[in-house]
């Protein structure tokens, strides 16, 4: 049984909560204010928050570089996802996202972010995992 309980406060940024869940290998974290439990944030809640983001539109006639910048901008807002570990390739009406994520949840969140971009065309996601020991963790 855990004696050290990890908690967050109500105004903890979503990205910080996502990193905490990943780092501590937990699925939920209690939200505490003035020593009282006021809620619980789960991984599903983080996905819901991401899905609730407004849809981004790519203007017709946008070139490949402009599309790539919009995609990378959307992925940069995914909690826990590091866009430095991603490569986005845009060719005409096709998008391929290659890279490394730490978990299935991060991959799912990336897919949700991509689905929220209107006008992308065909999107293929090729994300792999590197075990924590490879990072020295």
PDB file of N, CA and C in Angstrom, residues 4 8 15 29 33 36-37 45 56 60-61 70 74 79 94 96 99 111 117 121-122:
ATOM      1  N   UNK A   4       2.912   7.439   0.462  1.00  0.00           N
ATOM      2  CA  UNK A   4       3.075   8.771  -0.113  1.00  0.00           C
ATOM      3  C   UNK A   4       2.049   8.942  -1.225  1.00  0.00           C
ATOM      4  N   UNK A   8      -2.650  16.830  -6.749  1.00  0.00           N
ATOM      5  CA  UNK A   8      -2.503  18.098  -7.463  1.00  0.00           C
ATOM      6  C   UNK A   8      -3.507  19.084  -6.873  1.00  0.00           C
ATOM      7  N   UNK A  15      -1.006  19.822 -18.796  1.00  0.00           N
ATOM      8  CA  UNK A  15       0.239  19.192 -19.238  1.00  0.00           C
ATOM      9  C   UNK A  15       1.061  18.663 -18.077  1.00  0.00           C
ATOM     10  N   UNK A  29      -5.140  10.857 -10.394  1.00  0.00           N
ATOM     11  CA  UNK A  29      -4.504  11.640  -9.338  1.00  0.00           C
ATOM     12  C   UNK A  29      -5.588  12.463  -8.623  1.00  0.00           C
ATOM     13  N   UNK A  33      -7.751  20.542  -2.240  1.00  0.00           N
ATOM     14  CA  UNK A  33      -7.710  21.968  -1.924  1.00  0.00           C
ATOM     15  C   UNK A  33      -7.964  22.123  -0.433  1.00  0.00           C
ATOM     16  N   UNK A  36      -8.626  18.990   1.526  1.00  0.00           N
ATOM     17  CA  UNK A  36      -9.836  18.214   1.251  1.00  0.00           C
ATOM     18  C   UNK A  36      -9.861  17.763  -0.201  1.00  0.00           C
ATOM     19  N   UNK A  37     -10.286  16.527  -0.406  1.00  0.00           N
ATOM     20  CA  UNK A  37     -10.430  15.980  -1.750  1.00  0.00           C
ATOM     21  C   UNK A  37     -11.603  16.661  -2.443  1.00  0.00           C
ATOM     22  N   UNK A  45      -9.951  11.770 -18.533  1.00  0.00           N
ATOM     23  CA  UNK A  45     -10.280  13.193 -18.416  1.00  0.00           C
ATOM     24  C   UNK A  45      -9.346  14.041 -19.267  1.00  0.00           C
ATOM     25  N   UNK A  56      -9.258  22.931 -35.550  1.00  0.00           N
ATOM     26  CA  UNK A  56      -8.386  23.779 -36.345  1.00  0.00           C
ATOM     27  C   UNK A  56      -8.699  23.536 -37.821  1.00  0.00           C
ATOM     28  N   UNK A  60      -7.999  26.117 -47.674  1.00  0.00           N
ATOM     29  CA  UNK A  60      -7.776  25.479 -48.975  1.00  0.00           C
ATOM     30  C   UNK A  60      -6.647  26.227 -49.671  1.00  0.00           C
ATOM     31  N   UNK A  61      -5.803  25.505 -50.322  1.00  0.00           N
ATOM     32  CA  UNK A  61      -4.656  26.102 -50.990  1.00  0.00           C
ATOM     33  C   UNK A  61      -3.426  26.225 -50.112  1.00  0.00           C
ATOM     34  N   UNK A  70       0.839  23.717 -38.862  1.00  0.00           N
ATOM     35  CA  UNK A  70      -0.439  23.620 -38.140  1.00  0.00           C
ATOM     36  C   UNK A  70      -0.509  22.305 -37.376  1.00  0.00           C
ATOM     37  N   UNK A  74      -0.678  21.764 -33.298  1.00  0.00           N
ATOM     38  CA  UNK A  74      -1.735  21.009 -32.610  1.00  0.00           C
ATOM     39  C   UNK A  74      -1.131  19.929 -31.725  1.00  0.00           C
ATOM     40  N   UNK A  79      -1.050  17.033 -23.990  1.00  0.00           N
ATOM     41  CA  UNK A  79      -0.369  16.849 -22.703  1.00  0.00           C
ATOM     42  C   UNK A  79       0.528  15.613 -22.707  1.00  0.00           C
ATOM     43  N   UNK A  94      -1.770  13.909 -48.210  1.00  0.00           N
ATOM     44  CA  UNK A  94      -1.470  12.803 -47.294  1.00  0.00           C
ATOM     45  C   UNK A  94      -0.537  13.302 -46.189  1.00  0.00           C
ATOM     46  N   UNK A  96       1.780  11.870 -42.865  1.00  0.00           N
ATOM     47  CA  UNK A  96       2.359  10.773 -42.091  1.00  0.00           C
ATOM     48  C   UNK A  96       3.031  11.374 -40.864  1.00  0.00           C
ATOM     49  N   UNK A  99       7.325   8.841 -35.188  1.00  0.00           N
ATOM     50  CA  UNK A  99       8.007   9.253 -33.974  1.00  0.00           C
ATOM     51  C   UNK A  99       7.871   8.287 -32.826  1.00  0.00           C
ATOM     52  N   UNK A 111      -3.673  11.097 -31.859  1.00  0.00           N
ATOM     53  CA  UNK A 111      -4.691  10.819 -32.881  1.00  0.00           C
ATOM     54  C   UNK A 111      -5.899  11.734 -32.717  1.00  0.00           C
ATOM     55  N   UNK A 117      -8.214  18.440 -36.639  1.00  0.00           N
ATOM     56  CA  UNK A 117      -7.753  19.367 -37.680  1.00  0.00           C
ATOM     57  C   UNK A 117      -8.570  19.095 -38.935  1.00  0.00           C
ATOM     58  N   UNK A 121      -7.040  15.492 -44.992  1.00  0.00           N
ATOM     59  CA  UNK A 121      -6.980  14.399 -45.962  1.00  0.00           C
ATOM     60  C   UNK A 121      -6.608  13.112 -45.259  1.00  0.00           C
ATOM     61  N   UNK A 122      -5.847  12.251 -45.929  1.00  0.00           N
ATOM     62  CA  UNK A 122      -5.474  10.953 -45.359  1.00  0.00           C
ATOM     63  C   UNK A 122      -4.348  11.125 -44.342  1.00  0.00           C
TER      64      UNK A 122
END
